[in-house]
Coordinates of C-alpha atoms and ligand atoms in Angstrom, one line a residue:
X166 CA -62.1 -24.3 -167.5
X167 CA -59.6 -23.3 -170.1
X168 CA -61.2 -23.5 -173.6
X169 CA -59.1 -23.2 -176.8
X170 CA -61.5 -23.1 -179.7
X171 CA -60.7 -24.5 -183.1
X172 CA -59.9 -21.9 -185.8
X173 CA -61.7 -23.8 -188.5
X174 CA -64.8 -26.0 -187.7
X175 CA -64.9 -29.2 -189.7
X176 CA -68.7 -29.5 -189.4
X177 CA -69.4 -28.5 -193.0
X178 CA -67.5 -31.6 -194.2
X179 CA -69.9 -33.9 -192.4
X180 CA -72.9 -35.5 -194.1
X181 CA -75.4 -35.5 -191.2
X182 CA -77.9 -37.5 -193.3
X183 CA -75.5 -40.5 -193.6
X184 CA -73.6 -41.1 -190.4
X185 CA -72.0 -44.4 -189.5
X186 CA -70.8 -45.3 -186.0
X187 CA -67.7 -43.6 -184.6
X188 CA -66.3 -42.4 -187.9
X189 CA -66.2 -38.7 -187.5
X190 CA -65.4 -36.6 -184.4
X191 CA -66.6 -33.2 -183.3
X192 CA -64.4 -30.1 -183.2
X193 CA -63.3 -30.3 -179.6
X194 CA -62.2 -32.7 -176.8
X195 CA -61.6 -32.6 -173.1
X196 CA -58.2 -33.3 -171.5
X197 CA -57.5 -33.5 -167.8
X198 CA -54.3 -34.7 -166.3
X199 CA -53.6 -36.4 -163.0
X200 CA -50.3 -35.9 -161.2
X201 CA -49.0 -35.5 -157.6
X202 CA -52.1 -37.4 -156.3
X203 CA -54.8 -35.2 -157.8
X204 CA -56.7 -34.4 -161.0
X205 CA -55.7 -31.0 -162.4
X206 CA -58.1 -28.6 -164.2
X207 CA -59.9 -29.9 -167.3
X208 CA -59.3 -28.0 -170.5
X209 CA -61.1 -28.1 -173.9
X210 CA -58.9 -28.1 -177.0
X211 CA -59.5 -28.7 -180.7
X212 CA -59.9 -32.4 -181.6
X213 CA -56.5 -33.7 -182.8
X214 CA -53.5 -35.8 -182.2
X215 CA -51.8 -36.0 -178.8
X216 CA -48.2 -36.6 -178.0
X217 CA -47.2 -39.3 -175.6
X218 CA -43.9 -41.2 -174.9
X219 CA -43.4 -44.6 -176.5
X220 CA -42.7 -46.0 -173.0
X221 CA -46.1 -44.8 -171.8
X222 CA -47.1 -47.7 -169.6
X223 CA -50.8 -48.1 -170.7
X224 CA -49.4 -49.0 -174.2
X225 CA -47.6 -51.9 -172.7
X226 CA -49.7 -53.1 -169.8
X227 CA -53.2 -51.9 -170.5
X228 CA -54.0 -49.8 -167.5
X229 CA -56.9 -48.0 -169.0
X230 CA -60.7 -47.8 -168.9
X231 CA -63.5 -46.2 -171.0
X232 CA -67.1 -45.3 -171.1
X233 CA -69.7 -44.9 -173.8
X234 CA -72.9 -42.7 -173.5
X235 CA -75.0 -40.6 -175.7
X236 CA -76.5 -37.1 -176.1
X237 CA -79.8 -36.6 -178.0
X238 CA -81.4 -33.6 -179.7
X239 CA -84.9 -33.5 -178.2
X240 CA -88.3 -32.4 -179.4
X241 CA -88.0 -29.2 -177.3
X242 CA -84.5 -28.4 -178.8
X243 CA -82.8 -29.2 -175.5
X244 CA -79.9 -31.6 -175.6
X245 CA -80.4 -34.6 -173.4
X246 CA -77.4 -36.5 -172.0
X247 CA -78.9 -39.8 -171.0
X248 CA -78.1 -41.1 -167.5
X249 CA -74.7 -39.5 -167.0
X250 CA -74.7 -40.4 -163.3
X251 CA -75.1 -44.1 -163.9
X252 CA -72.3 -44.1 -166.5
X253 CA -70.1 -42.1 -164.2
X254 CA -70.6 -44.6 -161.3
X255 CA -69.6 -47.4 -163.6
X256 CA -66.5 -45.5 -164.8
X257 CA -65.3 -45.2 -161.2
X258 CA -66.0 -48.8 -160.5
X259 CA -63.8 -49.7 -163.6
X260 CA -61.2 -47.2 -162.2
X261 CA -61.1 -49.0 -158.9
X262 CA -60.5 -52.4 -160.6
X263 CA -57.7 -51.0 -162.7
X264 CA -56.0 -49.0 -159.9
X265 CA -56.9 -45.7 -161.7
X266 CA -57.8 -42.7 -159.5
X267 CA -61.5 -42.0 -159.6
X268 CA -63.0 -38.8 -161.1
X269 CA -65.6 -36.9 -159.1
X270 CA -69.0 -36.5 -160.5
X271 CA -68.6 -32.7 -160.6
X272 CA -65.4 -32.9 -162.7
X273 CA -67.0 -35.5 -165.0
X274 CA -70.3 -33.7 -165.6
X275 CA -68.8 -30.2 -165.8
X276 CA -66.4 -31.3 -168.5
X277 CA -69.1 -33.2 -170.3
X278 CA -71.5 -30.3 -170.2
X279 CA -69.0 -27.8 -171.4
X280 CA -67.8 -30.0 -174.3
X281 CA -71.3 -30.9 -175.5
X282 CA -72.5 -27.2 -175.1
X283 CA -69.5 -26.0 -177.2
X284 CA -70.0 -28.6 -179.9
X285 CA -73.8 -28.6 -179.7
X286 CA -74.2 -28.1 -183.5
X287 CA -72.6 -31.6 -183.7
X288 CA -75.6 -33.3 -182.0
X289 CA -77.5 -34.7 -185.0
X290 CA -81.1 -33.6 -185.3
X291 CA -82.4 -36.6 -187.2
X292 CA -84.5 -39.1 -185.3
X293 CA -82.5 -42.2 -184.4
X294 CA -79.2 -40.2 -184.6
X295 CA -77.2 -39.0 -181.6
X296 CA -73.9 -37.8 -180.3
X297 CA -71.9 -40.7 -179.0
X298 CA -69.7 -39.6 -176.0
X299 CA -66.5 -41.5 -175.3
X300 CA -64.8 -40.7 -172.0
X301 CA -61.6 -42.6 -171.3
X302 CA -58.6 -42.7 -168.9
X303 CA -55.1 -44.1 -169.5
X304 CA -52.0 -44.4 -167.4
X305 CA -49.2 -42.1 -168.7
X306 CA -46.1 -42.9 -166.7
X307 CA -43.1 -43.4 -169.0
X308 CA -41.7 -46.6 -167.4
X309 CA -41.4 -50.2 -168.5
X310 CA -41.5 -51.9 -165.1
X311 CA -44.9 -53.4 -164.2
X312 CA -46.5 -51.2 -161.6
X313 CA -49.4 -48.9 -161.0
X314 CA -48.8 -45.6 -162.8
X315 CA -48.6 -42.3 -160.9
X316 CA -49.9 -40.1 -163.7
X317 CA -53.0 -40.4 -165.9
X318 CA -54.9 -38.6 -168.6
X319 CA -58.7 -38.4 -168.7
X320 CA -60.2 -37.4 -172.1
X321 CA -63.6 -37.1 -173.7
X322 CA -64.2 -37.2 -177.4
X323 CA -67.5 -37.2 -179.1
X324 CA -68.8 -38.5 -182.4
X325 CA -72.1 -37.9 -184.2
X326 CA -73.6 -41.3 -185.0
X327 CA -76.4 -42.7 -187.1
X328 CA -78.9 -45.4 -186.3
X329 CA -76.9 -48.5 -185.4
X330 CA -78.8 -50.6 -187.9
X331 CA -79.3 -48.7 -191.1
X332 CA -82.2 -50.8 -192.4
X333 CA -84.1 -50.6 -189.1
X334 CA -83.7 -53.2 -186.4
X335 CA -82.5 -56.5 -187.8
X336 CA -82.3 -59.6 -185.6
X337 CA -78.7 -60.7 -185.1
X338 CA -77.2 -64.2 -185.5
X339 CA -75.1 -65.4 -182.6
X340 CA -72.7 -68.3 -182.2
X341 CA -71.1 -69.6 -179.0
X342 CA -67.3 -69.4 -179.2
X343 CA -66.1 -72.9 -178.7
X344 CA -62.9 -73.0 -176.8
X345 CA -62.7 -69.3 -176.1
X346 CA -63.8 -67.4 -173.0
X347 CA -64.3 -63.7 -172.4
X348 CA -63.9 -63.4 -168.6
X349 CA -63.7 -65.5 -165.5
X350 CA -64.8 -64.7 -162.0
X351 CA -62.2 -62.5 -160.3
X352 CA -61.0 -61.1 -163.6
X353 CA -61.8 -58.0 -165.5
X354 CA -65.2 -58.9 -166.9
X355 CA -67.2 -56.3 -165.0
X356 CA -64.8 -53.4 -165.9
X357 CA -65.1 -51.4 -169.1
X358 CA -61.5 -51.8 -170.1
X359 CA -59.8 -52.4 -173.4
X360 CA -58.3 -55.8 -172.4
X361 CA -61.8 -57.3 -172.5
X362 CA -62.2 -56.3 -176.1
X363 CA -58.7 -57.4 -177.0
X364 CA -59.7 -60.9 -175.8
X365 CA -62.8 -61.0 -178.0
X366 CA -61.3 -59.8 -181.4
X367 CA -60.1 -63.2 -182.6
X368 CA -63.3 -65.1 -181.6
X369 CA -65.4 -62.4 -183.2
X370 CA -63.4 -62.5 -186.4
X371 CA -63.9 -66.3 -186.6
X372 CA -67.6 -65.9 -186.0
X373 CA -67.9 -63.3 -188.7
X374 CA -66.1 -65.6 -191.2
X375 CA -68.8 -68.2 -190.5
X376 CA -71.5 -65.6 -191.2
X377 CA -72.5 -64.7 -187.7
X378 CA -73.0 -61.2 -186.3
X379 CA -71.4 -61.7 -182.9
X380 CA -70.3 -64.2 -180.3
X381 CA -72.6 -65.3 -177.5
X382 CA -70.3 -65.7 -174.5
X383 CA -70.8 -68.5 -172.1
X384 CA -69.4 -68.7 -168.6
X385 CA -65.6 -69.3 -168.4
X386 CA -65.8 -72.4 -166.1
X387 CA -68.6 -74.7 -167.2
X388 CA -69.1 -73.2 -170.6
X389 CA -72.8 -73.7 -169.9
X390 CA -74.4 -70.5 -168.7
X391 CA -75.1 -67.6 -171.0
X392 CA -73.3 -64.4 -170.1
X393 CA -73.5 -61.6 -172.7
X394 CA -72.7 -60.6 -176.3
X395 CA -69.6 -58.6 -177.4
X396 CA -71.0 -55.2 -176.6
X397 CA -74.4 -56.1 -175.2
X398 CA -76.2 -57.7 -172.2
X399 CA -78.7 -60.4 -172.9
X400 CA -82.4 -60.9 -172.1
X401 CA -84.7 -63.9 -172.6
X402 CA -88.5 -63.5 -172.5
X403 CA -89.7 -67.0 -171.4
X404 CA -93.4 -67.6 -170.6
X405 CA -94.2 -64.4 -168.7
X406 CA -90.8 -63.8 -167.3
X407 CA -87.9 -61.7 -168.5
X408 CA -84.6 -63.4 -167.6
X409 CA -81.1 -61.9 -167.6
X410 CA -77.8 -63.2 -166.3
X411 CA -76.9 -61.8 -162.8
X412 CA -74.1 -59.4 -162.2
X413 CA -71.6 -61.8 -160.6
X414 CA -68.4 -60.1 -161.8
X415 CA -68.0 -61.7 -165.2
X416 CA -70.4 -59.5 -167.2
X417 CA -70.5 -55.8 -167.8
X418 CA -73.2 -54.0 -165.7
X419 CA -74.9 -52.3 -168.7
X420 CA -76.8 -49.0 -168.2
X421 CA -79.2 -50.1 -170.9
X422 CA -79.7 -53.4 -169.0
X423 CA -80.6 -51.4 -166.0
X424 CA -83.1 -49.2 -168.0
X425 CA -84.7 -52.4 -169.4
X426 CA -85.1 -53.9 -165.9
X427 CA -86.7 -50.6 -164.6
X428 CA -89.2 -50.4 -167.5
X429 CA -90.1 -54.1 -167.4
X430 CA -90.8 -53.8 -163.7
X431 CA -92.9 -50.7 -164.3
X432 CA -94.9 -52.7 -166.8
X433 CA -95.5 -55.5 -164.2
X434 CA -93.4 -58.0 -166.1
X435 CA -91.5 -60.4 -163.8
X436 CA -87.8 -59.8 -164.1
X437 CA -85.4 -62.5 -162.9
X438 CA -81.7 -61.9 -162.6
X439 CA -80.6 -65.5 -162.6
X440 CA -78.3 -67.9 -164.4
X441 CA -79.7 -69.3 -167.6
X442 CA -78.0 -72.2 -169.4
X443 CA -77.6 -72.4 -173.2
X444 CA -79.5 -75.7 -172.9
X445 CA -82.4 -73.9 -171.3
X446 CA -82.4 -71.4 -174.1
X447 CA -82.5 -74.2 -176.7
X448 CA -85.1 -76.2 -174.9
X449 CA -87.5 -73.3 -174.3
X450 CA -87.0 -72.1 -177.9
X451 CA -87.9 -75.5 -179.2
X452 CA -91.0 -75.9 -177.1
X453 CA -92.2 -72.4 -177.8
X454 CA -91.9 -70.9 -174.4
X455 CA -89.0 -68.6 -175.4
X456 CA -90.8 -65.8 -177.1
X457 CA -88.1 -63.3 -177.5
X458 CA -84.4 -62.8 -177.0
X459 CA -82.6 -59.5 -177.3
X460 CA -79.3 -57.7 -176.5
X461 CA -79.2 -54.3 -174.7
X462 CA -76.5 -51.7 -175.1
X463 CA -76.0 -48.0 -175.5
X464 CA -75.0 -48.2 -179.2
X465 CA -78.0 -50.2 -180.6
X466 CA -80.3 -49.8 -177.5
X467 CA -82.3 -53.1 -178.2
X468 CA -81.0 -55.7 -180.6
X469 CA -83.3 -58.7 -181.2
X470 CA -81.6 -62.1 -181.4
X471 CA -82.9 -64.1 -184.4
X472 CA -80.7 -67.2 -184.3
X473 CA -78.3 -68.9 -182.0
X474 CA -75.8 -71.7 -183.0
X475 CA -74.2 -73.9 -180.4
X476 CA -72.4 -77.2 -180.7
X477 CA -73.5 -77.5 -184.4
X478 CA -77.1 -77.0 -183.4
X479 CA -79.3 -74.1 -184.3
X480 CA -82.4 -72.4 -182.9
X481 CA -84.5 -69.7 -184.5
X482 CA -86.2 -67.3 -182.2
X483 CA -89.5 -65.5 -182.9
X484 CA -89.2 -66.4 -186.6
X485 CA -86.1 -64.1 -186.9
X486 CA -88.4 -61.1 -186.3
X487 CA -88.4 -58.4 -183.6
X488 CA -90.9 -59.2 -180.9
X489 CA -93.5 -57.0 -179.3
X490 CA -91.6 -56.6 -176.0
X491 CA -88.3 -55.8 -177.8
X492 CA -90.1 -53.2 -179.9
X493 CA -91.9 -51.7 -176.9
X494 CA -88.6 -51.4 -174.9
X495 CA -86.9 -49.8 -177.9
X496 CA -89.7 -47.3 -178.4
X497 CA -89.9 -46.4 -174.8
X498 CA -86.2 -46.0 -174.2
X499 CA -85.6 -44.0 -177.4
X500 CA -88.9 -42.1 -176.6
X501 CA -87.4 -41.0 -173.2
X502 CA -84.1 -40.2 -174.8
X503 CA -85.6 -37.9 -177.5
X504 CA -87.9 -36.2 -174.9
X505 CA -91.0 -37.6 -176.5
X506 CA -92.1 -39.6 -173.5
X507 CA -92.1 -38.7 -169.8
X508 CA -88.9 -39.0 -167.9
X509 CA -90.4 -40.6 -164.8
X510 CA -87.1 -42.1 -163.6
X511 CA -85.0 -38.9 -163.7
X512 CA -82.8 -40.3 -166.5
X513 CA -82.4 -37.1 -168.6
X514 CA -79.8 -34.5 -168.0
X515 CA -80.9 -31.5 -170.2
X516 CA -78.6 -28.7 -171.4
Ligands
PLP655 C1 -70.6 -51.3 -172.6 C2 -70.8 -52.8 -172.7 C3 -72.1 -53.3 -172.6 C4 -73.4 -52.5 -172.6 O1 -73.5 -51.5 -171.6 P1 -74.4 -50.2 -171.8 O2 -74.1 -49.4 -170.6 O3 -75.8 -50.7 -171.9 O4 -73.9 -49.6 -173.0 C5 -72.3 -54.7 -172.5 N1 -71.2 -55.5 -172.5 C6 -69.9 -55.0 -172.7 C7 -68.8 -56.0 -172.7 C8 -69.7 -53.7 -172.7 O5 -68.5 -53.2 -172.8

């Protein structure tokens, strides 16, 4: 792999005690180009601007995908990339949906390992902090007709990030989005692609203006079943069962969702992947059977839901506090990520 190192590291300008999310970027990045039917060699270059043509087709028609995973500085001073195989699998699934050529696991993990190793000083040492890794692929043909591109660029950039919630885990306030939908069956809902986010910006802005943290998406047809939150999958702990919407093509198959399911099953909690209507959420919240609700995602890990608004009605969940199961899942997942708890599922890739 060709590596061109930066002449002047920017690391001294970074306040590692006060990191936000995705605001600063490490010294280097990976670039790998696809042409003539194959991926070329990956190279590492200093982080910086890239030159592309204004007619680059992904600007115009959105043929692109991305991923988001994290590396952690562990107790034993190793760096742990968490579940890279699972994120890679999903990346290729997104590629297939967007007619983008897949990237082999070898190419993916080698590029990732080289980049994180070169920028290892950028992995924050503070507990709760991590190095966010953003691989992405975009179509690069310079052509304004609508068609599948013949050339692509794969890149990886990384960003040291702080704890997602600065004052500890605060339960979020969600609102259902009225007329808007995020995805419909057969569409792009299960692919990690920018178009899904573009569709959610306006509803999310309107929700924020009304004082809510995020939108709680309902299914696109009946507007009845709960799907997910902007960047998180959802779980409801009702009675002794943990319920989460099934992967039927409209929601993103979260890696954190998968980790939660594995742990809950290990703890002998019944996990049901089934549809759950917003009415069931309200009803079980009112009669006390809904004990906890939480979102799961790479950025925040576990994010308790404290309130939901729907059709001018409101429910408060677990007195707007984090519940014991949410806390236990958060502690266990972060414990494994920081190498403090045994990695019995083979989730850790240490470098
Ligand atoms: C990335 C993402 C998630 C969470 O997935 P993780 O793999 O757990 O980070 C959930 N919903 C959407 C729409 C996403 O893009």
